[in-house]
mmCIF file of C-alpha atoms in Angstrom:
data_model
loop_
_atom_site.group_PDB
_atom_site.id
_atom_site.type_symbol
_atom_site.label_atom_id
_atom_site.label_comp_id
_atom_site.label_asym_id
_atom_site.label_seq_id
_atom_site.Cartn_x
_atom_site.Cartn_y
_atom_site.Cartn_z
ATOM 1 C CA GLN A 1 -2.707 -17.281 -1.898
ATOM 2 C CA GLN A 2 -2.114 -14.767 1.207
ATOM 3 C CA GLN A 3 1.577 -13.784 2.365
ATOM 4 C CA VAL A 4 0.127 -11.486 5.008
ATOM 5 C CA LYS A 5 -2.587 -12.768 7.373
ATOM 6 C CA GLN A 6 -3.951 -9.882 9.569
ATOM 7 C CA SER A 7 -5.628 -9.541 11.657
ATOM 8 C CA PRO A 8 -9.036 -8.990 13.326
ATOM 9 C CA GLN A 9 -10.204 -7.726 10.356
ATOM 10 C CA SER A 10 -13.190 -5.038 12.845
ATOM 11 C CA LEU A 11 -11.846 -3.584 15.771
ATOM 12 C CA ILE A 12 -13.689 -1.533 18.163
ATOM 13 C CA VAL A 13 -11.959 0.819 21.254
ATOM 14 C CA GLN A 14 -12.931 2.872 23.670
ATOM 15 C CA LYS A 15 -11.065 6.367 23.563
ATOM 16 C CA GLY A 16 -8.432 5.891 25.577
ATOM 17 C CA GLY A 17 -8.067 1.741 25.139
ATOM 18 C CA ILE A 18 -5.589 0.628 23.624
ATOM 19 C CA SER A 19 -6.060 -1.404 19.888
ATOM 20 C CA ILE A 20 -3.385 -3.794 18.995
ATOM 21 C CA ILE A 21 -3.363 -5.536 15.189
ATOM 22 C CA ASN A 22 -1.470 -8.402 14.375
ATOM 23 C CA CYS A 23 -0.032 -10.196 11.731
ATOM 24 C CA ALA A 24 2.116 -13.124 10.459
ATOM 25 C CA TYR A 25 3.970 -13.298 7.390
ATOM 26 C CA GLU A 26 5.519 -16.567 5.824
ATOM 27 C CA ASN A 27 8.182 -15.159 3.450
ATOM 28 C CA THR A 28 11.175 -14.603 5.531
ATOM 29 C CA ALA A 29 13.042 -13.004 2.222
ATOM 30 C CA PHE A 30 10.582 -9.780 3.743
ATOM 31 C CA ASP A 31 13.195 -7.252 5.607
ATOM 32 C CA TYR A 32 10.966 -4.550 6.405
ATOM 33 C CA PHE A 33 7.811 -4.692 7.655
ATOM 34 C CA PRO A 34 5.797 -1.586 7.684
ATOM 35 C CA TRP A 35 2.320 -0.561 8.991
ATOM 36 C CA TYR A 36 -0.109 1.850 7.145
ATOM 37 C CA GLN A 37 -3.166 3.696 7.579
ATOM 38 C CA GLN A 38 -6.382 4.816 5.332
ATOM 39 C CA PHE A 39 -8.626 6.957 6.198
ATOM 40 C CA PRO A 40 -11.935 7.302 4.100
ATOM 41 C CA GLY A 41 -11.315 8.706 0.522
ATOM 42 C CA LYS A 42 -7.676 8.625 0.930
ATOM 43 C CA GLY A 43 -4.026 6.738 -0.299
ATOM 44 C CA PRO A 44 -2.837 5.145 2.387
ATOM 45 C CA ALA A 45 0.155 6.787 4.359
ATOM 46 C CA LEU A 46 3.055 5.404 5.706
ATOM 47 C CA LEU A 47 2.510 4.647 9.900
ATOM 48 C CA ILE A 48 5.812 3.026 11.497
ATOM 49 C CA ALA A 49 7.949 0.580 10.887
ATOM 50 C CA ILE A 50 10.274 -1.373 11.645
ATOM 51 C CA ARG A 51 13.658 -3.911 9.841
ATOM 52 C CA PRO A 52 13.218 -7.223 11.552
ATOM 53 C CA ASP A 53 16.886 -6.817 13.969
ATOM 54 C CA VAL A 54 14.864 -4.670 15.670
ATOM 55 C CA SER A 55 12.069 -6.754 18.351
ATOM 56 C CA GLU A 56 10.358 -3.166 19.434
ATOM 57 C CA LYS A 57 9.646 0.095 17.670
ATOM 58 C CA LYS A 58 7.936 3.119 19.336
ATOM 59 C CA GLU A 59 6.573 6.288 17.602
ATOM 60 C CA GLY A 60 4.649 8.879 19.344
ATOM 61 C CA ARG A 61 1.528 6.628 20.629
ATOM 62 C CA PHE A 62 2.372 3.762 17.927
ATOM 63 C CA THR A 63 4.184 0.448 18.980
ATOM 64 C CA ILE A 64 5.357 -2.019 17.004
ATOM 65 C CA SER A 65 6.185 -5.663 18.407
ATOM 66 C CA PHE A 66 8.506 -7.881 16.087
ATOM 67 C CA ASN A 67 9.123 -11.550 16.868
ATOM 68 C CA LYS A 68 11.509 -12.545 14.559
ATOM 69 C CA SER A 69 11.614 -16.170 15.235
ATOM 70 C CA ALA A 70 7.197 -17.117 15.196
ATOM 71 C CA LYS A 71 7.630 -14.813 12.237
ATOM 72 C CA GLN A 72 5.079 -11.990 13.818
ATOM 73 C CA PHE A 73 4.153 -8.442 13.733
ATOM 74 C CA SER A 74 1.793 -6.253 15.444
ATOM 75 C CA LEU A 75 0.743 -2.925 16.264
ATOM 76 C CA HIS A 76 -0.416 -1.327 19.201
ATOM 77 C CA ILE A 77 -1.687 2.433 19.543
ATOM 78 C CA MET A 78 -1.741 3.745 23.372
ATOM 79 C CA ASP A 79 -4.537 5.977 24.419
ATOM 80 C CA SER A 80 -6.759 5.657 21.032
ATOM 81 C CA GLN A 81 -8.903 8.279 20.196
ATOM 82 C CA PRO A 82 -11.435 8.726 17.809
ATOM 83 C CA GLY A 83 -9.218 10.682 15.141
ATOM 84 C CA ASP A 84 -7.732 6.848 14.830
ATOM 85 C CA SER A 85 -10.866 5.470 13.222
ATOM 86 C CA ALA A 86 -9.610 4.239 10.306
ATOM 87 C CA THR A 87 -8.215 0.530 8.221
ATOM 88 C CA TYR A 88 -4.897 -0.284 9.068
ATOM 89 C CA PHE A 89 -2.269 -2.309 6.610
ATOM 90 C CA CYS A 90 1.186 -4.786 8.171
ATOM 91 C CA ALA A 91 2.703 -4.836 4.664
ATOM 92 C CA ALA A 92 6.077 -7.419 4.511
ATOM 93 C CA SER A 93 8.425 -5.381 1.892
ATOM 94 C CA VAL A 94 11.236 -7.005 -0.112
ATOM 95 C CA VAL A 95 13.935 -5.160 -2.560
ATOM 96 C CA THR A 96 13.610 -4.880 -6.059
ATOM 97 C CA GLY A 97 15.708 -2.596 -7.971
ATOM 98 C CA GLY A 98 15.992 0.688 -6.388
ATOM 99 C CA GLY A 99 13.050 0.516 -4.410
ATOM 100 C CA ASN A 100 10.464 -2.191 -2.464
ATOM 101 C CA LYS A 101 7.997 -4.515 -3.054
ATOM 102 C CA LEU A 102 4.931 -4.606 -0.111
ATOM 103 C CA THR A 103 2.843 -7.147 -0.418
ATOM 104 C CA PHE A 104 -0.449 -6.628 1.307
ATOM 105 C CA GLY A 105 -2.502 -7.537 4.761
ATOM 106 C CA THR A 106 -5.904 -7.695 4.349
ATOM 107 C CA GLY A 107 -6.869 -4.326 6.293
ATOM 108 C CA THR A 108 -8.336 -4.481 10.033
ATOM 109 C CA GLN A 109 -10.918 -1.236 10.265
ATOM 110 C CA LEU A 110 -10.818 0.796 13.576
ATOM 111 C CA LYS A 111 -13.411 2.065 15.369
ATOM 112 C CA VAL A 112 -12.477 4.699 18.328
ATOM 113 C CA GLU A 113 -15.634 4.818 20.143
ATOM 114 C CA LEU A 114 -16.146 7.818 23.228
ATOM 115 C CA ASP S 1 -1.106 15.805 1.009
ATOM 116 C CA SER S 2 2.077 13.702 -0.122
ATOM 117 C CA GLY S 3 3.099 14.920 -3.394
ATOM 118 C CA VAL S 4 2.081 12.076 -5.659
ATOM 119 C CA THR S 5 -0.564 13.221 -7.927
ATOM 120 C CA GLN S 6 -2.898 11.066 -9.656
ATOM 121 C CA THR S 7 -5.867 11.525 -11.823
ATOM 122 C CA PRO S 8 -7.867 11.530 -12.809
ATOM 123 C CA LYS S 9 -9.707 11.408 -9.557
ATOM 124 C CA HIS S 10 -13.071 8.944 -10.608
ATOM 125 C CA LEU S 11 -13.126 7.074 -14.524
ATOM 126 C CA ILE S 12 -16.834 5.651 -15.390
ATOM 127 C CA THR S 13 -16.611 3.341 -18.913
ATOM 128 C CA ALA S 14 -18.036 0.967 -19.346
ATOM 129 C CA THR S 15 -16.660 -3.345 -20.343
ATOM 130 C CA GLY S 16 -14.315 -3.487 -23.136
ATOM 131 C CA GLN S 17 -13.287 -0.030 -23.088
ATOM 132 C CA ARG S 18 -9.396 1.332 -22.244
ATOM 133 C CA VAL S 19 -8.054 3.777 -19.516
ATOM 134 C CA THR S 20 -5.157 5.721 -19.120
ATOM 135 C CA LEU S 21 -4.457 6.148 -15.139
ATOM 136 C CA ARG S 22 -2.182 8.862 -14.799
ATOM 137 C CA CYS S 23 0.809 9.395 -11.800
ATOM 138 C CA SER S 24 2.735 12.297 -11.529
ATOM 139 C CA PRO S 25 5.691 10.775 -8.392
ATOM 140 C CA ARG S 26 6.889 13.627 -5.976
ATOM 141 C CA SER S 27 10.062 15.916 -6.939
ATOM 142 C CA GLY S 28 12.386 13.168 -6.946
ATOM 143 C CA ASP S 29 10.912 10.415 -6.463
ATOM 144 C CA LEU S 30 12.861 8.048 -9.509
ATOM 145 C CA SER S 31 10.558 4.913 -8.478
ATOM 146 C CA VAL S 32 6.842 4.498 -8.952
ATOM 147 C CA TYR S 33 4.564 1.295 -8.241
ATOM 148 C CA TRP S 34 0.494 1.419 -8.777
ATOM 149 C CA TYR S 35 -0.907 -0.908 -6.831
ATOM 150 C CA GLN S 36 -5.522 -1.842 -6.901
ATOM 151 C CA GLN S 37 -7.789 -1.988 -4.393
ATOM 152 C CA SER S 38 -10.282 -3.783 -4.445
ATOM 153 C CA LEU S 39 -12.567 -4.703 -2.141
ATOM 154 C CA ASP S 40 -12.079 -9.056 -2.712
ATOM 155 C CA GLN S 41 -8.553 -8.656 -3.579
ATOM 156 C CA GLY S 42 -7.843 -5.920 -1.405
ATOM 157 C CA LEU S 43 -4.894 -4.273 -1.715
ATOM 158 C CA GLN S 44 -2.761 -5.336 -4.097
ATOM 159 C CA PHE S 45 1.187 -4.442 -5.977
ATOM 160 C CA LEU S 46 0.856 -4.039 -9.975
ATOM 161 C CA ILE S 47 3.906 -3.273 -11.119
ATOM 162 C CA GLN S 48 7.164 -0.041 -10.590
ATOM 163 C CA TYR S 49 8.966 1.291 -12.380
ATOM 164 C CA TYR S 50 12.891 2.587 -11.926
ATOM 165 C CA ASN S 51 14.095 5.681 -13.552
ATOM 166 C CA GLY S 52 12.015 4.663 -16.620
ATOM 167 C CA GLU S 53 12.488 0.693 -16.262
ATOM 168 C CA GLU S 54 10.493 -2.238 -15.732
ATOM 169 C CA ARG S 55 11.802 -3.053 -11.673
ATOM 170 C CA ALA S 56 8.997 -5.297 -10.583
ATOM 171 C CA LYS S 57 5.975 -6.869 -11.376
ATOM 172 C CA GLY S 58 2.953 -8.511 -9.085
ATOM 173 C CA ASN S 59 -0.449 -9.920 -10.002
ATOM 174 C CA ILE S 60 -1.100 -7.583 -12.776
ATOM 175 C CA LEU S 61 -3.069 -8.580 -16.027
ATOM 176 C CA GLU S 62 -2.261 -8.818 -19.621
ATOM 177 C CA ARG S 63 -4.164 -6.258 -20.365
ATOM 178 C CA PHE S 64 -2.865 -3.915 -18.340
ATOM 179 C CA SER S 65 0.113 -2.645 -19.337
ATOM 180 C CA ALA S 66 1.955 0.350 -17.888
ATOM 181 C CA GLN S 67 4.843 2.478 -18.406
ATOM 182 C CA GLN S 68 7.496 5.493 -17.052
ATOM 183 C CA PHE S 69 9.006 7.972 -19.235
ATOM 184 C CA PRO S 70 11.864 10.834 -19.210
ATOM 185 C CA ASP S 71 9.586 13.242 -17.013
ATOM 186 C CA LEU S 72 9.089 10.137 -14.346
ATOM 187 C CA HIS S 73 5.348 10.171 -14.641
ATOM 188 C CA SER S 74 3.417 7.198 -15.404
ATOM 189 C CA GLU S 75 0.742 5.537 -16.515
ATOM 190 C CA LEU S 76 -0.779 3.032 -16.170
ATOM 191 C CA ASN S 77 -3.173 1.466 -19.677
ATOM 192 C CA LEU S 78 -6.231 -1.002 -18.700
ATOM 193 C CA SER S 79 -7.507 -2.675 -21.537
ATOM 194 C CA SER S 80 -10.560 -5.117 -22.730
ATOM 195 C CA LEU S 81 -11.749 -3.234 -19.100
ATOM 196 C CA GLU S 82 -14.283 -6.319 -17.289
ATOM 197 C CA LEU S 83 -16.176 -5.452 -14.486
ATOM 198 C CA GLY S 84 -13.778 -7.226 -11.972
ATOM 199 C CA ASP S 85 -11.956 -4.466 -13.237
ATOM 200 C CA SER S 86 -13.888 -1.785 -10.868
ATOM 201 C CA ALA S 87 -11.315 -0.641 -8.150
ATOM 202 C CA LEU S 88 -9.275 1.303 -6.638
ATOM 203 C CA TYR S 89 -5.970 2.528 -8.027
ATOM 204 C CA PHE S 90 -3.247 3.618 -6.313
ATOM 205 C CA CYS S 91 0.068 5.289 -7.647
ATOM 206 C CA ALA S 92 3.367 5.899 -5.178
ATOM 207 C CA SER S 93 6.825 6.711 -5.187
ATOM 208 C CA SER S 94 9.756 6.653 -4.141
ATOM 209 C CA VAL S 95 13.078 7.381 -2.950
ATOM 210 C CA TRP S 96 15.686 4.164 -2.663
ATOM 211 C CA ASP S 97 18.699 4.923 -0.456
ATOM 212 C CA ARG S 98 20.998 2.806 0.615
ATOM 213 C CA GLY S 99 18.843 -0.084 1.346
ATOM 214 C CA GLN S 100 16.038 2.534 2.328
ATOM 215 C CA GLY S 101 12.585 4.085 0.956
ATOM 216 C CA THR S 102 9.086 5.132 1.902
ATOM 217 C CA GLN S 103 6.322 4.624 -0.539
ATOM 218 C CA TYR S 104 3.633 7.630 -1.194
ATOM 219 C CA PHE S 105 0.405 6.891 -1.570
ATOM 220 C CA GLY S 106 -1.458 9.333 -3.910
ATOM 221 C CA PRO S 107 -5.117 9.643 -3.527
ATOM 222 C CA GLY S 108 -6.175 7.725 -6.537
ATOM 223 C CA THR S 109 -8.708 6.810 -9.425
ATOM 224 C CA ARG S 110 -11.914 5.182 -8.707
ATOM 225 C CA LEU S 111 -12.206 2.856 -11.638
ATOM 226 C CA LEU S 112 -16.125 1.699 -12.463
ATOM 227 C CA VAL S 113 -16.945 -0.804 -14.921
ATOM 228 C CA LEU S 114 -20.373 -0.625 -16.097
#
């Protein structure tokens, strides 16, 4: 049972273009939505995150758009650079005791071409 | 560098064997999480410990167990290994403050079961 659906599976963008990755969730108990970036041979690293009471969050070239009623959220990478080439995972979280449990999407392999 | 360390980096073993993966969280983080990353299942939450106590369980097989020690390091024990257990195993840690916290992932242990 996949609780967080992510698309597309892979994405090729020209340098300077906009990369857009979409996610949808089902469980309304999710209360925190982070995006992680993973380079080959490395662990995932937090990129940006949003809570459901906010519709948009921007940090540098990275923006999350959140639509609570549609249960969808997306990551926009502006002015995409070759160094952004990585796998991106959306996630959704529920609070546990002293922490939170992350449910990840299936990942998007982004390649930014010169 | 996330500050989370995992050993060993690589592990090759045979079916039916037992292995132990070790994780040292970031200084001050009380929560430790274990995740499995495989091509077919993606990133899956296995289990969370907070200050030595189990707090949440995910898709963890009965052949797998974990614990967190008084010095907060954690071990994931995998027994009766099968070919399908070959995967990347990540540990993450977080500090949880007023309902918020970020999970920081270690570099992972790559397990190959032959």
